[in-house]
CSV table of C-alpha atoms and ligand atoms in Angstrom, one decimal:
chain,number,residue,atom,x,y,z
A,1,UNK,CA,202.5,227.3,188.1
A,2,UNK,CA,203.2,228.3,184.6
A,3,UNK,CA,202.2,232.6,183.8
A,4,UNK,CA,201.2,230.2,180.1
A,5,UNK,CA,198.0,228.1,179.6
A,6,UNK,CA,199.6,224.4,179.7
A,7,UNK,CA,198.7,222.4,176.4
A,8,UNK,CA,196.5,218.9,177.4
A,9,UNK,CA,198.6,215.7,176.7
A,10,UNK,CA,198.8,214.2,173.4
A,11,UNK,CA,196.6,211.3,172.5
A,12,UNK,CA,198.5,207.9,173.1
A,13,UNK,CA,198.4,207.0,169.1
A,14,UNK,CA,199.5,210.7,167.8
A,15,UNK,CA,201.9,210.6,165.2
A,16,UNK,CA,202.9,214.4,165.0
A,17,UNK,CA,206.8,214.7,163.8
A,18,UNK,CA,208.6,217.3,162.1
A,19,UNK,CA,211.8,219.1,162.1
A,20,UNK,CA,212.8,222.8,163.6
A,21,UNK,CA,216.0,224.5,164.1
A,22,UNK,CA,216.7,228.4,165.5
A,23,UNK,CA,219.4,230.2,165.6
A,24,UNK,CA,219.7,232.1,168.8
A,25,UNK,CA,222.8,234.7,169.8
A,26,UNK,CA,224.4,235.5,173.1
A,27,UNK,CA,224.5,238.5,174.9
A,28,UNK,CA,226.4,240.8,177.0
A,29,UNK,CA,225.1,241.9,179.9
A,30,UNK,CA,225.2,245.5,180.9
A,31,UNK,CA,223.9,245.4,184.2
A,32,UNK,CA,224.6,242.1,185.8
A,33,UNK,CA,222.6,239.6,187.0
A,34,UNK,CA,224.8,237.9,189.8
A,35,UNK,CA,222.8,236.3,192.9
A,36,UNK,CA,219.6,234.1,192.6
A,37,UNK,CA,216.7,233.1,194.3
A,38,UNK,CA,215.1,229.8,194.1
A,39,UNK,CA,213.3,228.8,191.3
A,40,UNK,CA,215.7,230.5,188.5
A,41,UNK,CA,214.9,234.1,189.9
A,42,UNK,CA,217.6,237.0,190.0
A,43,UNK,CA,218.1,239.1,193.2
A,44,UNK,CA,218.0,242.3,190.5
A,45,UNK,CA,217.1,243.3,187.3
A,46,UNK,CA,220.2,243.4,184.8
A,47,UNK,CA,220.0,244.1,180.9
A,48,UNK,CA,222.0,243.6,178.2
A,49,UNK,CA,223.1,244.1,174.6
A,50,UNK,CA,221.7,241.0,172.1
A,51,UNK,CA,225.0,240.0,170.3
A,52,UNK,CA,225.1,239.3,166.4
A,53,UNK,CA,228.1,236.7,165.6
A,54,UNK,CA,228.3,234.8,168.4
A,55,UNK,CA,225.5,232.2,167.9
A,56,UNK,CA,224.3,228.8,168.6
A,57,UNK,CA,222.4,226.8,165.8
A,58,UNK,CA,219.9,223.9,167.2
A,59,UNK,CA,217.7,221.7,165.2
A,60,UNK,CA,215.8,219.4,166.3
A,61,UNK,CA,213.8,216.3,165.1
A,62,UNK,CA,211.0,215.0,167.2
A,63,UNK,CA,208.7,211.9,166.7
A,64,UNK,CA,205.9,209.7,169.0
A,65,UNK,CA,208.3,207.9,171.8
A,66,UNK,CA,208.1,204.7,171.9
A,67,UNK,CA,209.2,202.6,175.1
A,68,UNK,CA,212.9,201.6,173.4
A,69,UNK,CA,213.1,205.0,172.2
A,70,UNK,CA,216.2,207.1,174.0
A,71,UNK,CA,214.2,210.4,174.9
A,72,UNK,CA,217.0,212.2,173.9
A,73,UNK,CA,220.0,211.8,171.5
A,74,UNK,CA,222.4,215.0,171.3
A,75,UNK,CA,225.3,215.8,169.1
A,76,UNK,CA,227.5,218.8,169.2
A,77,UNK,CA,229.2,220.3,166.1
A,78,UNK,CA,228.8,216.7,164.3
A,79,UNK,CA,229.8,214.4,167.6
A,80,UNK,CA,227.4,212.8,169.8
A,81,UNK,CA,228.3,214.4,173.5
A,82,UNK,CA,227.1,212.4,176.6
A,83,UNK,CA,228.1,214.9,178.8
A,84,UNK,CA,225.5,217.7,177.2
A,85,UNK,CA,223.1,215.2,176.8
A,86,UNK,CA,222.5,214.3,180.6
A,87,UNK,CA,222.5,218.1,181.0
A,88,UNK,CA,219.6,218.6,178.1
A,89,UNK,CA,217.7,215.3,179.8
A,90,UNK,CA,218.2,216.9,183.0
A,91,UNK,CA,216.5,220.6,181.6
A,92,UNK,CA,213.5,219.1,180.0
A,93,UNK,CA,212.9,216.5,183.4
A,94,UNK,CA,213.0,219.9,185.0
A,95,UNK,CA,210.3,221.9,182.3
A,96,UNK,CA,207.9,219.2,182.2
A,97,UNK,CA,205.4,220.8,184.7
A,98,UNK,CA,205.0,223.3,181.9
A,99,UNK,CA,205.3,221.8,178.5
A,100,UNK,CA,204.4,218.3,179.6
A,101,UNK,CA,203.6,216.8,176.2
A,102,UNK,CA,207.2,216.5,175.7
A,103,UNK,CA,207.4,213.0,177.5
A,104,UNK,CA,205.4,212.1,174.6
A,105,UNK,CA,208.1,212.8,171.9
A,106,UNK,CA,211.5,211.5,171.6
A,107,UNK,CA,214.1,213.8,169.9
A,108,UNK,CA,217.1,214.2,168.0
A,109,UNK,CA,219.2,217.2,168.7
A,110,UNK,CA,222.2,219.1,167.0
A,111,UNK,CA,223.6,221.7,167.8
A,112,UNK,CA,226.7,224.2,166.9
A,113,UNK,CA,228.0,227.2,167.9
A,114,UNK,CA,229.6,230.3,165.7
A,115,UNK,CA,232.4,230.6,167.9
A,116,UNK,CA,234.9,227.9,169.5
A,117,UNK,CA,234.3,225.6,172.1
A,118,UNK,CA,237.1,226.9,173.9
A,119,UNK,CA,237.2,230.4,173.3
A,120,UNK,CA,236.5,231.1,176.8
A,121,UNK,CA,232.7,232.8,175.8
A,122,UNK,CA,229.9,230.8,177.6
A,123,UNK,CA,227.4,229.0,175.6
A,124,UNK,CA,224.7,228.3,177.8
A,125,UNK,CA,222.6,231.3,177.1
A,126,UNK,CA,222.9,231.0,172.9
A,127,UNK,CA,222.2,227.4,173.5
A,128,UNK,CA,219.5,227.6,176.4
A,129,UNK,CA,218.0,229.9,173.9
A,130,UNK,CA,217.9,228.3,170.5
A,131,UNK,CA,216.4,224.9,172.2
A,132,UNK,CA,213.7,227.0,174.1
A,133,UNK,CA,212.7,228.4,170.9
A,134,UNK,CA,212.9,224.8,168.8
A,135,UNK,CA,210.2,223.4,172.2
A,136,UNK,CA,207.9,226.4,171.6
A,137,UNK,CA,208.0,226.0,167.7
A,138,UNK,CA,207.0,222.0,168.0
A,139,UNK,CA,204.4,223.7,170.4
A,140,UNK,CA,203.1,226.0,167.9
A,141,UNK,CA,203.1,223.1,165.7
A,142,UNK,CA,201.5,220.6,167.6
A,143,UNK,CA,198.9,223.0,168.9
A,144,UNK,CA,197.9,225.0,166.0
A,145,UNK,CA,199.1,228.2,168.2
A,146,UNK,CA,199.8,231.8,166.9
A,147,UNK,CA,200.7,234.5,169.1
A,148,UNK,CA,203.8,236.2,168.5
A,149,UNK,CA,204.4,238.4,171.8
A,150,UNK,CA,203.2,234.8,173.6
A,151,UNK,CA,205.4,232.9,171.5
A,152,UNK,CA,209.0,234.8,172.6
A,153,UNK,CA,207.9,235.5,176.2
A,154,UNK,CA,207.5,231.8,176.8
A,155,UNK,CA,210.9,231.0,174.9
A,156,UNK,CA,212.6,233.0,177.3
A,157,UNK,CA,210.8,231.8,180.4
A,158,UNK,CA,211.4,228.1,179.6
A,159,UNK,CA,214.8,229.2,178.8
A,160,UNK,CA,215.2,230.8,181.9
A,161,UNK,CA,215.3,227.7,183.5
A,162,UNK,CA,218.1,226.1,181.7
A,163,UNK,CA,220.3,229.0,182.3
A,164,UNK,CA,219.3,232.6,183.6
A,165,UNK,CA,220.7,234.6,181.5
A,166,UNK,CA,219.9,233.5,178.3
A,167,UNK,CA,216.5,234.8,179.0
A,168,UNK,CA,217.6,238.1,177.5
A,169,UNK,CA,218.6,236.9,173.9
A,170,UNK,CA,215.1,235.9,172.9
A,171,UNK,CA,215.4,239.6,171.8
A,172,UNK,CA,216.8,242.2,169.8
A,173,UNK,CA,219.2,244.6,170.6
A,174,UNK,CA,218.7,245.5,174.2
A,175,UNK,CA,216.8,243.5,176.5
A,176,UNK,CA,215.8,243.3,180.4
A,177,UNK,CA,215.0,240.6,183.0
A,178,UNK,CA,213.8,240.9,186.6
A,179,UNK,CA,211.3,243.4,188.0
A,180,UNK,CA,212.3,246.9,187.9
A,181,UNK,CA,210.4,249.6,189.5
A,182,UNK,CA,211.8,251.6,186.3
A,183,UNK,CA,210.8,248.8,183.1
A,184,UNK,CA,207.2,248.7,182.2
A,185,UNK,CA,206.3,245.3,182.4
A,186,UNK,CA,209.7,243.6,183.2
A,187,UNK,CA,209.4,240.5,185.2
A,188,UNK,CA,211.7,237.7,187.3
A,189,UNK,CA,210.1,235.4,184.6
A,190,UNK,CA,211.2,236.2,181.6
A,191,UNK,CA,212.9,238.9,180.0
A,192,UNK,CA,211.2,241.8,178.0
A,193,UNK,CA,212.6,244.0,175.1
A,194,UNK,CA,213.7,247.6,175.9
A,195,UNK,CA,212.7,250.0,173.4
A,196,UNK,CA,213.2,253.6,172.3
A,197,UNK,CA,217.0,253.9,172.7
A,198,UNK,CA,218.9,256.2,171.2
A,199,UNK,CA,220.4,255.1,167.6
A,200,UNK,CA,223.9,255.0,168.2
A,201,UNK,CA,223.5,251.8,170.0
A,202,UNK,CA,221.8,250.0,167.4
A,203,UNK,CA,225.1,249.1,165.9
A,204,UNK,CA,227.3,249.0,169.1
A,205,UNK,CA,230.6,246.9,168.8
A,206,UNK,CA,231.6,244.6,171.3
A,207,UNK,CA,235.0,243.0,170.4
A,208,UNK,CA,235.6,240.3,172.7
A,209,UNK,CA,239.2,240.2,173.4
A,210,UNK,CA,240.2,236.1,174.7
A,211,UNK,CA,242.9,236.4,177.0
A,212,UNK,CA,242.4,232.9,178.3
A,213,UNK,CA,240.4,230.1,177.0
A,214,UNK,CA,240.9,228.1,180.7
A,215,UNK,CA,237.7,226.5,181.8
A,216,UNK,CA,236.9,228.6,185.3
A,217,UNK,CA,237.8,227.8,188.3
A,218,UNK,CA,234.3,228.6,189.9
A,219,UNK,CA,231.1,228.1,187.5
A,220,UNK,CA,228.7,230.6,187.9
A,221,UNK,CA,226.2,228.3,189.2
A,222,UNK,CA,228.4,228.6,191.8
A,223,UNK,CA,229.2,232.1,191.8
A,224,UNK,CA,225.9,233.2,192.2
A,225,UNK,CA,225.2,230.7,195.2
A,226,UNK,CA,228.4,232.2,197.2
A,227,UNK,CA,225.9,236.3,196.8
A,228,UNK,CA,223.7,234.2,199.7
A,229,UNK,CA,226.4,234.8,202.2
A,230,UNK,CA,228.2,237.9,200.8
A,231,UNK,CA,227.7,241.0,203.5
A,232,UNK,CA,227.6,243.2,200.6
A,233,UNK,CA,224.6,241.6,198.6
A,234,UNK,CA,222.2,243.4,199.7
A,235,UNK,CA,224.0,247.1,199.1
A,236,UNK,CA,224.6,245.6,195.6
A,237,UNK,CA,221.2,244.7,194.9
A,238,UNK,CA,220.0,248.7,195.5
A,239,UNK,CA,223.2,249.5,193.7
A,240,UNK,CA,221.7,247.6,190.5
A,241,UNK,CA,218.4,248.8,190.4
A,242,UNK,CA,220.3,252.7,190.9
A,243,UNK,CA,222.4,251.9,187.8
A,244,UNK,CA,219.4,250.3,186.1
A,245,UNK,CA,217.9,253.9,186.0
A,246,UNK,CA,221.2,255.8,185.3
A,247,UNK,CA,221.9,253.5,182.3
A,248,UNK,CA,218.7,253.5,180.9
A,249,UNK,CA,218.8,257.4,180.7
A,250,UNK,CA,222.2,257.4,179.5
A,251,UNK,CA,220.6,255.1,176.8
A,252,UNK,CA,217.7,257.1,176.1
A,253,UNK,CA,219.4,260.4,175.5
A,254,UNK,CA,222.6,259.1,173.7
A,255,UNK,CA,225.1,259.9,176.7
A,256,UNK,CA,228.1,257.6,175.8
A,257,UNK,CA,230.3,258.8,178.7
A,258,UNK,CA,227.7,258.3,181.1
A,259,UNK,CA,226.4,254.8,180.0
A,260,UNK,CA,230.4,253.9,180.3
A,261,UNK,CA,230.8,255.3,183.6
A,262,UNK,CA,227.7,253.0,184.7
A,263,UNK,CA,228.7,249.7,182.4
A,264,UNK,CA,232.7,249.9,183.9
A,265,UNK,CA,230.9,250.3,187.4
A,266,UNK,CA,229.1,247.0,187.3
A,267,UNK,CA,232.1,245.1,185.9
A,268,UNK,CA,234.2,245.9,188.3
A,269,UNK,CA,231.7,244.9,191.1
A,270,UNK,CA,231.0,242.0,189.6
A,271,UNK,CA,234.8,241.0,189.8
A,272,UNK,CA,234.4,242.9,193.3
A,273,UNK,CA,231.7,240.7,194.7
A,274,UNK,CA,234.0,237.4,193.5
A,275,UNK,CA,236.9,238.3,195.6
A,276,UNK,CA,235.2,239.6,198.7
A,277,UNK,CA,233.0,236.0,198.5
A,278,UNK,CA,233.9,233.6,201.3
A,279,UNK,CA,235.7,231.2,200.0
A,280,UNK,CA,237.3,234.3,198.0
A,281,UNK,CA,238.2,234.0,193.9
A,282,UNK,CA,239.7,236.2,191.2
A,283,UNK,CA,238.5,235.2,187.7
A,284,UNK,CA,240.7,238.4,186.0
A,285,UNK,CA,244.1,237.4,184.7
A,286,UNK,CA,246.8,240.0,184.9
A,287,UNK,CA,246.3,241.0,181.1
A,288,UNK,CA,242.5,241.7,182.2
A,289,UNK,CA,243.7,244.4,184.4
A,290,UNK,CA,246.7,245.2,181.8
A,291,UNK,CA,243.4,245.7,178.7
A,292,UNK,CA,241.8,247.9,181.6
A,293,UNK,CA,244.5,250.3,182.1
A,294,UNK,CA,244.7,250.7,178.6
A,295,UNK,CA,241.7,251.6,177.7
A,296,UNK,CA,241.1,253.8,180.2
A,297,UNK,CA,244.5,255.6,179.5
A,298,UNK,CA,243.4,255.3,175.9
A,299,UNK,CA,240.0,257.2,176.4
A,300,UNK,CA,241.6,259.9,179.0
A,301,UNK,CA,244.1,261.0,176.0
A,302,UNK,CA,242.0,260.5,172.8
A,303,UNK,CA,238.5,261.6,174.8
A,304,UNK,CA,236.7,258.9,172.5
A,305,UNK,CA,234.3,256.5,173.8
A,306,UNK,CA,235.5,253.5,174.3
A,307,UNK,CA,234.7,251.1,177.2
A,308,UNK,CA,235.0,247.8,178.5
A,309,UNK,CA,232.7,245.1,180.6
A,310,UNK,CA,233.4,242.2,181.2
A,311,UNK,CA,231.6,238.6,182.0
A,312,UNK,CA,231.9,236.0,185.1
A,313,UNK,CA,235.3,235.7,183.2
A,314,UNK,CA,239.0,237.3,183.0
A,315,UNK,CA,238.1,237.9,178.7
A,316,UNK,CA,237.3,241.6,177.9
A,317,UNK,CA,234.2,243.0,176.1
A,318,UNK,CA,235.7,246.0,174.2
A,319,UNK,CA,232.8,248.5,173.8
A,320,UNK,CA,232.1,251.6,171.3
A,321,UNK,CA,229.5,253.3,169.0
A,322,UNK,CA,230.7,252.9,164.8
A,323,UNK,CA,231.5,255.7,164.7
A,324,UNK,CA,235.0,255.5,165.8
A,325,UNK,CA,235.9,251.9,164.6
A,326,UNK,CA,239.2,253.2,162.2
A,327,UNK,CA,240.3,254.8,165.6
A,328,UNK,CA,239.8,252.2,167.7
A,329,UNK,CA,240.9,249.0,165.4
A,330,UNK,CA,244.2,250.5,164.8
A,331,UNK,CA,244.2,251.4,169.1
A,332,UNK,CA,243.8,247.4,169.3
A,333,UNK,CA,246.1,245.9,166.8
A,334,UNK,CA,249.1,248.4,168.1
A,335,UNK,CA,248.1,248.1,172.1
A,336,UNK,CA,246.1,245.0,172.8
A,337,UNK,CA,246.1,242.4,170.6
A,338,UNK,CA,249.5,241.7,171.8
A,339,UNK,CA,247.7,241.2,175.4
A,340,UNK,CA,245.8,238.6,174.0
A,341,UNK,CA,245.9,234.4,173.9
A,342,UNK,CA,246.8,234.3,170.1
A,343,UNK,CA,246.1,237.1,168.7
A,344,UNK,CA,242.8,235.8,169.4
A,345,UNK,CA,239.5,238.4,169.2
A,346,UNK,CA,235.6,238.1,168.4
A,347,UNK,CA,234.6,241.3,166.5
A,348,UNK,CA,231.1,241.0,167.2
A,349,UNK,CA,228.3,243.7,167.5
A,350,UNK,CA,224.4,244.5,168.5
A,351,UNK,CA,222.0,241.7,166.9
A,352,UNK,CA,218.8,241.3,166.0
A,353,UNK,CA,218.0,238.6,168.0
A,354,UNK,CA,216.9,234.9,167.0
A,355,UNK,CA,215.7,233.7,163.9
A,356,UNK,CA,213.8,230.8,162.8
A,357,UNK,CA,215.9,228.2,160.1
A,358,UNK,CA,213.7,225.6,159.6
B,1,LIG,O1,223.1,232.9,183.4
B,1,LIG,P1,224.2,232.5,184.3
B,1,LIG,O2,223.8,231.6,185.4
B,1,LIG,O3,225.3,231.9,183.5
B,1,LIG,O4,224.8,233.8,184.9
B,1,LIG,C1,225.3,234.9,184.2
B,1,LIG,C2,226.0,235.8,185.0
B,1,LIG,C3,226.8,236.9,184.3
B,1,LIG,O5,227.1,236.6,183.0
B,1,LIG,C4,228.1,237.2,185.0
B,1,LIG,C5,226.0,238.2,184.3
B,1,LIG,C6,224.8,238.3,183.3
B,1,LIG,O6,223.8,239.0,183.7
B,1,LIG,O7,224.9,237.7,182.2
């Protein structure tokens, strides 16, 4: 059951084609989301910042299927890719108990990302996103619909099912998926944004500092499947939705150090909960924990407020307000960009969230 009204089938000699394409960012997550229940649900609410330059561009050109049509043809940056193909085929098999009209259309997708294929940030949620948004845009099209708040909650439910995260950059800024005893409205369903925080995070850097562009050695999929038999899942679970509330205050009322103590926290237990999983795995490199002690030595000497999270990865997300970017760009070309795979660093920052190309 969909929480959307499901659109009738299309008549068997409709001719509706067109053309959309989204852009849709990534995001960083502040509280993680790590352990699922079936379908597609998280075992707690997490959050996270909506990025700006890391992006994924999809378009996507639809038309009546005919019985020698392929449903789906995909190319990435310019190539055709089998491999994402069979994935997209295998999404939309799985979303057409809600959008079922979609059997009914054959399309052409293309699709690129701002940042490089290897550069060790994932791309499922930019992508999972941008796609959602092009399938409720034919919708809209098709079915003569207009409701905005409808319009981005379903785009991140049917997004939700490609890849949980990418729920949360349907949004700008800041935004929250799973139910919350402390978020008005916030649901396992979709995400929801979060509202009314204080204004130095409106412009929040996160420079993404690669220190290896190695595919990992356990996918998340994975990762989040090994939380079923972790002893310590439940404990983290409580833990969340206690930092959920800590963070969100600390967001409210402009605290930096206390939003840093609470976004290092979940980090770290994140990477905690990996290597105390049975089988057991370490995703940090030693130039993770090298970044780490720097930063932290960094903020105990200078007292400025810099932080760092990091993703079901070893690459580091190097947080602070604008405030202190002289400060902290010179900090990073003397002490860490030497830690890094190539000099190589994203200098991103908090987005506004999607937007429509075509
Ligand atoms: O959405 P998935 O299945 O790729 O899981 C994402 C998990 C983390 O990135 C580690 C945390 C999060 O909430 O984004």
């Amino acid at each position: 059951m969909s929480f959307f009204e499901i659109q009738n089938p299309l008549k068997e000699n409709h001719d509706f084609h067109g053309h959309v394409s989204w852009k849709c960012p990534s995001n960083i997550a502040l509280i993680k989301y790590w352990g699922k229940r079936p379908i597609q649900m998280p075992a707690n609410a997490s959050i996270s910042f909506t990025l700006d330059k890391a992006y994924t561009i999809t378009s996507v050109h639809y038309q009546p299927r005919r019985t020698s049509d392929k449903w789906v043809q995909f190319s990435f940056e310019g190539k055709e890719e089998i491999s994402f193909e069979k994935r997209i085929v295998k999404y939309l098999s799985s979303i057409t108990d809600h959008i079922s009209w979609i059997k009914q259309l054959s399309f052409k997708i293309s699709s690129e990302n701002s940042f490089p294929h290897s550069s060790g940030i994932a791309s499922s949620a930019s992508s999972m996103g941008a796609l959602a948004l092009c399938l409720c845009d034919i919708e809209e099209d098709i079915f003569k619909i207009s409701d905005n708040s409808l319009f981005r909650k379903k785009a991140s439910y049917l997004s939700r099912l490609g890849s949980g995260s990418a729920c949360r950059s349907l949004y700008p800024q800041l935004a929250a998926w799973g139910t919350s005893s402390i978020i008005k409205n916030s649901s396992d369903l979709y995400a929801v944004p979060i509202e009314g925080i204080h204004e130095v995070y409106n412009n929040f850097h996160d420079d993404i500092l690669i220190v290896s562009d190695q595919e990992k050695a356990v996918s998340s999929s994975a990762g989040h499947a090994l939380m079923d038999t972790n002893i310590f899942a439940e404990k983290r679970y409580d833990q969340a939705e206690i930092h959920m509330k800590t963070l969100l205050n600390s967001m409210k009322n402009g605290d930096l150090h206390a939003f840093g103590k609470i976004v290092e926290d979940e980090a770290l237990t994140l990477h905690a909960l990996m290597m105390c999983s049975d089988p057991s795995y370490i995703l940090m490199e030693p130039n993770t924990l090298e970044v780490i002690k720097r930063i932290r030595t960094f903020r105990k000497s200078t007292g400025l407020p810099l932080f760092f999270t990091l993703d079901a990865g070893p690459n580091i997300h190097i947080l602070y307000p604008n405030h202190i970017v002289p400060q902290v760009t010179s900090f990073i070309n003397k002490d860490l960009i030497s830690l890094s795979l190539e000099g190589r660093i994203i200098r991103d920052q908090v987005g506004q969230g999607p937007t429509k190309i075509a």
